[in-house]
Tab-separated table of C-alpha atoms and ligand atoms in Angstrom:
chain	number	residue	atom	x	y	z
A	91	MET	CA	8.578	13.957	-1.381
A	92	HIS	CA	5.003	14.113	-0.070
A	93	GLU	CA	2.270	12.019	1.661
A	94	ILE	CA	-0.793	11.605	-0.559
A	95	GLU	CA	-3.789	10.815	1.606
A	96	THR	CA	-6.427	9.423	-0.734
A	97	GLY	CA	-9.069	9.014	1.571
A	98	ARG	CA	-10.059	6.681	4.686
A	99	PHE	CA	-11.731	3.498	4.741
A	100	GLY	CA	-12.927	0.612	6.915
A	101	LEU	CA	-11.859	-3.241	7.109
A	102	ASP	CA	-12.931	-5.821	9.498
A	103	GLY	CA	-10.751	-5.654	12.456
A	104	GLY	CA	-10.803	-9.491	12.759
A	105	ALA	CA	-9.450	-9.948	9.306
A	106	MET	CA	-6.696	-7.057	9.826
A	107	PHE	CA	-5.393	-8.811	13.016
A	108	GLY	CA	-5.925	-12.630	12.247
A	109	ILE	CA	-5.679	-14.807	15.265
A	110	VAL	CA	-5.160	-11.831	17.787
A	111	PRO	CA	-8.330	-11.718	20.172
A	112	LYS	CA	-10.550	-8.565	19.842
A	113	PRO	CA	-9.956	-7.313	23.306
A	114	LEU	CA	-6.307	-6.828	22.466
A	115	TRP	CA	-6.479	-5.357	19.025
A	116	GLU	CA	-9.194	-3.185	19.979
A	117	GLN	CA	-7.047	-1.299	22.444
A	118	GLU	CA	-4.817	-0.185	19.659
A	119	LEU	CA	-7.483	0.569	16.917
A	120	PRO	CA	-11.076	0.524	18.051
A	121	ALA	CA	-13.798	-0.970	15.846
A	122	ASP	CA	-17.187	0.766	14.846
A	123	GLU	CA	-20.520	-1.033	15.325
A	124	ARG	CA	-19.941	-3.179	12.216
A	125	ASN	CA	-16.482	-4.375	13.640
A	126	ARG	CA	-14.537	-2.126	11.097
A	127	ILE	CA	-11.472	-0.330	11.896
A	128	THR	CA	-10.476	2.822	10.152
A	129	LEU	CA	-7.533	2.854	7.872
A	130	ALA	CA	-5.628	5.169	5.757
A	131	ALA	CA	-4.895	4.674	2.135
A	132	ARG	CA	-1.685	6.845	2.253
A	133	CYS	CA	0.463	7.138	-0.851
A	134	LEU	CA	3.829	8.610	-1.548
A	135	LEU	CA	4.736	11.205	-4.149
A	136	LEU	CA	8.349	11.638	-5.325
A	137	GLU	CA	9.597	14.485	-7.252
A	138	GLY	CA	12.971	14.673	-9.228
A	139	ARG	CA	14.906	14.311	-12.269
A	140	ASP	CA	12.105	15.274	-14.691
A	141	ARG	CA	9.960	12.454	-13.182
A	142	LEU	CA	6.715	12.646	-10.904
A	143	ILE	CA	6.280	9.151	-9.153
A	144	LEU	CA	3.340	8.028	-7.175
A	145	ILE	CA	3.558	4.810	-5.109
A	146	ASP	CA	0.031	3.120	-4.890
A	147	ASN	CA	-3.209	5.290	-5.367
A	148	GLY	CA	-5.672	4.112	-2.844
A	149	VAL	CA	-9.124	2.825	-3.202
A	150	GLY	CA	-10.270	5.401	-5.944
A	151	ALA	CA	-13.793	6.300	-6.616
A	152	PRO	CA	-16.623	3.949	-5.194
A	153	LEU	CA	-17.638	1.306	-7.612
A	154	SER	CA	-21.112	1.485	-6.284
A	155	GLU	CA	-22.992	2.711	-3.168
A	156	LYS	CA	-23.044	-0.642	-1.757
A	157	PHE	CA	-19.253	-0.897	-2.129
A	158	ALA	CA	-18.772	2.547	-0.437
A	159	ASP	CA	-21.107	1.247	2.380
A	160	ILE	CA	-19.339	-2.098	2.980
A	161	TYR	CA	-15.903	-0.406	3.167
A	162	ALA	CA	-16.885	2.795	4.968
A	163	LEU	CA	-15.482	5.017	2.045
A	164	ASP	CA	-14.664	8.332	3.396
A	165	ARG	CA	-13.365	10.951	1.115
A	166	GLU	CA	-14.358	14.007	3.038
A	167	HIS	CA	-11.143	13.366	5.177
A	168	SER	CA	-8.787	13.436	2.159
A	169	GLU	CA	-8.924	12.492	-1.572
A	170	LEU	CA	-6.380	11.560	-4.140
A	171	HIS	CA	-6.732	14.526	-6.401
A	172	ARG	CA	-7.155	17.098	-3.620
A	173	SER	CA	-3.916	15.868	-2.140
A	174	LEU	CA	-2.097	15.936	-5.586
A	175	GLU	CA	-3.234	19.302	-5.840
A	176	ALA	CA	-2.191	20.505	-2.413
A	177	ALA	CA	1.532	19.105	-3.324
A	178	GLY	CA	1.356	21.391	-6.424
A	179	HIS	CA	0.635	18.798	-9.076
A	180	ASP	CA	-2.182	16.938	-10.984
A	181	ALA	CA	-2.762	13.343	-12.308
A	182	GLY	CA	-1.634	14.318	-15.760
A	183	ASP	CA	1.926	15.408	-14.378
A	184	VAL	CA	2.668	11.806	-13.018
A	185	THR	CA	5.097	10.009	-14.971
A	186	ASP	CA	5.194	6.831	-13.229
A	187	VAL	CA	3.047	4.920	-10.930
A	188	ILE	CA	4.513	2.161	-8.963
A	189	LEU	CA	1.882	-0.443	-7.532
A	190	THR	CA	2.945	-2.426	-4.643
A	191	HIS	CA	0.149	-5.032	-5.593
A	192	LEU	CA	-3.110	-5.041	-7.417
A	193	HIS	CA	-5.392	-5.376	-4.208
A	194	PHE	CA	-7.992	-2.481	-4.814
A	195	ASP	CA	-7.275	-0.448	-1.762
A	196	HIS	CA	-3.674	0.083	-3.375
A	197	CYS	CA	-4.561	0.384	-6.987
A	198	GLY	CA	-8.172	1.579	-7.019
A	199	GLY	CA	-7.221	4.932	-8.028
A	200	THR	CA	-5.585	3.768	-11.296
A	201	THR	CA	-8.892	3.941	-13.130
A	202	HIS	CA	-11.996	6.038	-13.053
A	203	ARG	CA	-15.352	6.296	-14.766
A	204	ASP	CA	-15.673	8.848	-17.367
A	205	GLU	CA	-18.997	10.737	-18.404
A	206	ASN	CA	-20.198	7.829	-20.507
A	207	GLY	CA	-19.527	5.385	-17.503
A	208	ASP	CA	-16.720	3.821	-19.333
A	209	TRP	CA	-13.355	3.087	-17.237
A	210	GLN	CA	-10.428	5.141	-18.117
A	211	LEU	CA	-6.958	5.517	-16.800
A	212	THR	CA	-6.354	8.122	-14.242
A	213	PHE	CA	-2.575	8.766	-14.794
A	214	GLU	CA	-2.927	8.917	-18.632
A	215	HIS	CA	0.840	9.880	-19.141
A	216	ALA	CA	2.415	7.311	-16.709
A	217	ASP	CA	3.928	4.000	-16.922
A	218	HIS	CA	2.694	1.614	-14.434
A	219	HIS	CA	5.285	-0.462	-12.633
A	220	VAL	CA	3.989	-3.938	-11.266
A	221	GLN	CA	5.832	-7.098	-10.521
A	222	ARG	CA	5.497	-9.711	-13.354
A	223	LYS	CA	4.759	-12.483	-11.220
A	224	HIS	CA	2.067	-10.473	-9.254
A	225	TRP	CA	0.359	-9.231	-12.537
A	226	GLU	CA	0.075	-13.005	-13.836
A	227	TRP	CA	-1.156	-14.084	-10.434
A	228	ALA	CA	-3.788	-11.107	-10.167
A	229	ARG	CA	-5.016	-11.712	-13.859
A	230	THR	CA	-5.917	-15.626	-12.905
A	231	SER	CA	-6.847	-14.620	-9.408
A	232	ASN	CA	-8.088	-17.237	-6.799
A	233	PRO	CA	-11.106	-17.548	-4.525
A	234	LYS	CA	-9.389	-16.027	-1.542
A	235	GLU	CA	-8.400	-12.776	-3.283
A	236	GLN	CA	-11.323	-12.688	-5.498
A	237	ALA	CA	-12.999	-9.552	-3.811
A	238	SER	CA	-9.563	-7.797	-3.836
A	239	PHE	CA	-8.725	-7.910	-7.450
A	240	ARG	CA	-11.236	-5.774	-9.492
A	241	SER	CA	-11.634	-5.958	-13.276
A	242	GLU	CA	-12.756	-2.294	-13.241
A	243	ASN	CA	-9.057	-1.402	-12.304
A	244	LEU	CA	-6.989	-4.374	-14.131
A	245	ASP	CA	-8.922	-4.660	-17.538
A	246	PRO	CA	-8.264	-0.818	-18.602
A	247	LEU	CA	-4.625	-1.239	-17.382
A	248	ALA	CA	-4.060	-4.527	-19.308
A	249	ASP	CA	-5.480	-2.844	-22.464
A	250	SER	CA	-3.566	0.416	-22.101
A	251	GLY	CA	-0.075	-1.029	-22.807
A	252	THR	CA	1.391	1.010	-19.901
A	253	VAL	CA	2.287	-1.809	-17.711
A	254	GLU	CA	6.227	-2.017	-17.018
A	255	PHE	CA	6.922	-5.313	-15.483
A	256	VAL	CA	9.525	-5.470	-12.744
A	257	ASP	CA	11.158	-8.954	-12.245
A	258	GLY	CA	12.154	-9.589	-8.728
A	259	ARG	CA	14.455	-7.468	-6.727
A	260	GLU	CA	15.574	-4.853	-9.241
A	261	GLU	CA	15.934	-1.025	-9.590
A	262	ILE	CA	12.642	0.172	-10.836
A	263	LEU	CA	14.035	3.769	-11.435
A	264	HIS	CA	17.010	5.442	-10.382
A	265	GLY	CA	17.347	5.228	-6.588
A	266	ILE	CA	14.231	3.111	-6.179
A	267	GLU	CA	14.416	-0.377	-5.782
A	268	ALA	CA	11.670	-3.197	-5.555
A	269	LEU	CA	11.773	-5.582	-2.522
A	270	PRO	CA	9.559	-8.479	-3.464
A	271	ILE	CA	7.791	-10.628	-0.713
A	272	TYR	CA	5.360	-13.445	-1.000
A	273	GLY	CA	3.545	-13.891	2.238
A	274	HIS	CA	0.643	-11.524	1.630
A	275	THR	CA	0.174	-12.329	-1.947
A	276	GLU	CA	2.296	-13.464	-4.699
A	277	ALA	CA	5.027	-11.068	-5.371
A	278	GLN	CA	4.168	-7.999	-3.650
A	279	GLN	CA	6.781	-5.228	-3.983
A	280	MET	CA	7.849	-2.999	-1.092
A	281	VAL	CA	9.534	0.020	-2.387
A	282	LYS	CA	12.998	1.115	-1.012
A	283	ILE	CA	13.879	4.774	-1.854
A	284	SER	CA	17.484	5.864	-1.179
A	285	ASP	CA	19.264	9.098	-1.559
A	286	ASP	CA	22.664	10.059	-0.254
A	287	ASP	CA	21.777	9.981	3.210
A	288	ASP	CA	18.590	8.300	3.896
A	289	THR	CA	16.455	5.039	3.097
A	290	LEU	CA	12.863	5.225	3.268
A	291	VAL	CA	10.926	1.862	2.622
A	292	PHE	CA	7.310	2.014	1.741
A	293	VAL	CA	6.280	-1.322	3.518
A	294	ALA	CA	2.591	-1.647	1.828
A	295	ASP	CA	0.949	-4.832	3.392
A	296	LEU	CA	3.869	-6.507	5.107
A	297	LEU	CA	3.205	-3.887	7.997
A	298	PRO	CA	0.012	-2.334	6.980
A	299	THR	CA	-0.020	-0.330	10.325
A	300	THR	CA	2.465	0.171	13.216
A	301	HIS	CA	0.428	-2.267	15.177
A	302	HIS	CA	1.695	-5.157	12.906
A	303	LEU	CA	5.123	-5.303	14.183
A	304	ARG	CA	4.755	-8.252	16.472
A	305	ALA	CA	5.052	-11.734	14.742
A	306	ALA	CA	1.496	-13.067	15.161
A	307	TRP	CA	-0.031	-9.570	14.609
A	308	MET	CA	-0.875	-10.310	11.069
A	309	MET	CA	-3.865	-10.085	8.574
A	310	ALA	CA	-6.086	-13.083	7.933
A	311	TYR	CA	-5.978	-11.937	4.222
A	312	ASP	CA	-2.370	-13.230	3.675
A	313	VAL	CA	-2.244	-15.919	1.201
A	314	ARG	CA	1.076	-17.561	2.943
A	315	PRO	CA	1.004	-16.692	6.655
A	316	MET	CA	4.259	-18.415	7.881
A	317	ARG	CA	5.880	-16.883	4.809
A	318	THR	CA	4.839	-13.512	6.240
A	319	ILE	CA	6.142	-14.107	9.643
A	320	GLU	CA	9.659	-15.092	8.164
A	321	GLU	CA	9.350	-11.907	5.890
A	322	LYS	CA	8.496	-9.778	8.771
A	323	ALA	CA	11.125	-10.939	10.914
A	324	ASP	CA	13.781	-10.781	8.186
A	325	PHE	CA	12.755	-7.422	7.131
A	326	LEU	CA	12.569	-5.695	10.639
A	327	ASP	CA	15.997	-7.109	11.431
A	328	LYS	CA	17.537	-5.736	8.361
A	329	ALA	CA	15.704	-2.558	8.433
A	330	GLU	CA	16.886	-1.677	12.143
A	331	ARG	CA	20.424	-2.742	11.295
A	332	ALA	CA	20.480	-0.436	8.198
A	333	ASP	CA	18.740	2.365	9.875
A	334	TRP	CA	15.934	2.287	7.353
A	335	SER	CA	12.785	4.532	7.908
A	336	LEU	CA	9.470	2.932	7.294
A	337	PHE	CA	6.642	4.405	5.492
A	338	PHE	CA	3.068	3.180	6.478
A	339	GLU	CA	0.330	3.128	3.895
A	340	HIS	CA	-2.791	2.272	6.096
A	341	ASP	CA	-1.929	3.394	9.886
A	342	PRO	CA	-4.563	5.965	10.597
A	343	ASP	CA	-2.078	7.967	12.714
A	344	THR	CA	1.438	7.407	11.814
A	345	ALA	CA	3.064	7.860	8.276
A	346	VAL	CA	6.725	7.522	9.096
A	347	ALA	CA	8.668	5.783	11.945
A	348	ASP	CA	12.120	4.531	12.590
A	349	LEU	CA	12.948	1.121	14.396
A	350	GLN	CA	14.925	0.523	17.590
A	351	ARG	CA	16.291	-3.019	19.212
A	352	THR	CA	15.177	-3.312	22.656
A	353	GLU	CA	15.186	-6.463	25.101
A	354	HIS	CA	11.587	-7.185	23.422
A	355	GLY	CA	12.874	-7.246	19.984
A	356	VAL	CA	12.804	-4.730	17.209
A	357	GLU	CA	10.126	-1.997	18.072
A	358	LEU	CA	8.778	1.223	16.619
A	359	ALA	CA	10.614	4.515	17.314
A	360	HIS	CA	9.774	7.988	16.488
A	361	PRO	CA	6.656	7.900	14.778
A	362	ARG	CA	5.912	11.201	12.861
A	363	SER	CA	4.502	12.546	9.714
A	364	LEU	CA	6.763	12.895	6.524
A	365	GLU	CA	6.730	16.698	6.868
A	366	GLN	CA	8.304	16.518	10.432
A	367	GLY	CA	11.266	14.747	8.703
B	699	ZN	ZN1	-2.969	-6.254	0.048
């Protein structure tokens, strides 16, 4: 199992924390002069049983200079292909890509421009596992998520015939289960990875960073905010009881953490990198 850092990017701090006043969230994650906070696009690579599985794939190559500027794309820090290489693999080795949802900061690496400027699949030998309801939602889109669903990512995927639909809570591959949630967008799937001893959940945009555990600390991007509050409370309670570890995709500092129950509720424990176990 490897962390695959695909590059840093920036999103508006206000949008990332919804109704939380800036003096509070800024103490946790400082903003730049354009009010953006730096986020990771950290993916997970799973090796085993003749499969190489990648969960999400980051923002990908910038669509334009303007796009790179708006989102403060930083691929100096890290980049998808360099990270795969450091883990001993390349994109052609990946057999399965599990996409938690189709916002560009999760699936932007799915496609890239070839030398003729045409968009091509990056993982040419992979199946792409997506929740069916989310696929249908993204293909019709809506004004709130218009900037998040990019045709450059989705059209080549639709044409490729490599989308494997996942229906609700089901096993995607052996030991890997989809946990669908509906607050951030329609049918996002968290990914629960279990072996004999441990369970790790890739929590995607239910908890984009470790600073999103408190009920009201949630993104303005969510399409159903009250649903997120319920799903977050329910998940944190369940995860703490079951001793699941959490994998954070966007937290700039922490990849993995556990949970503990205190008088203040369920809180973070033992933040670490994947390599530290
Ligand atoms: Zn999202």
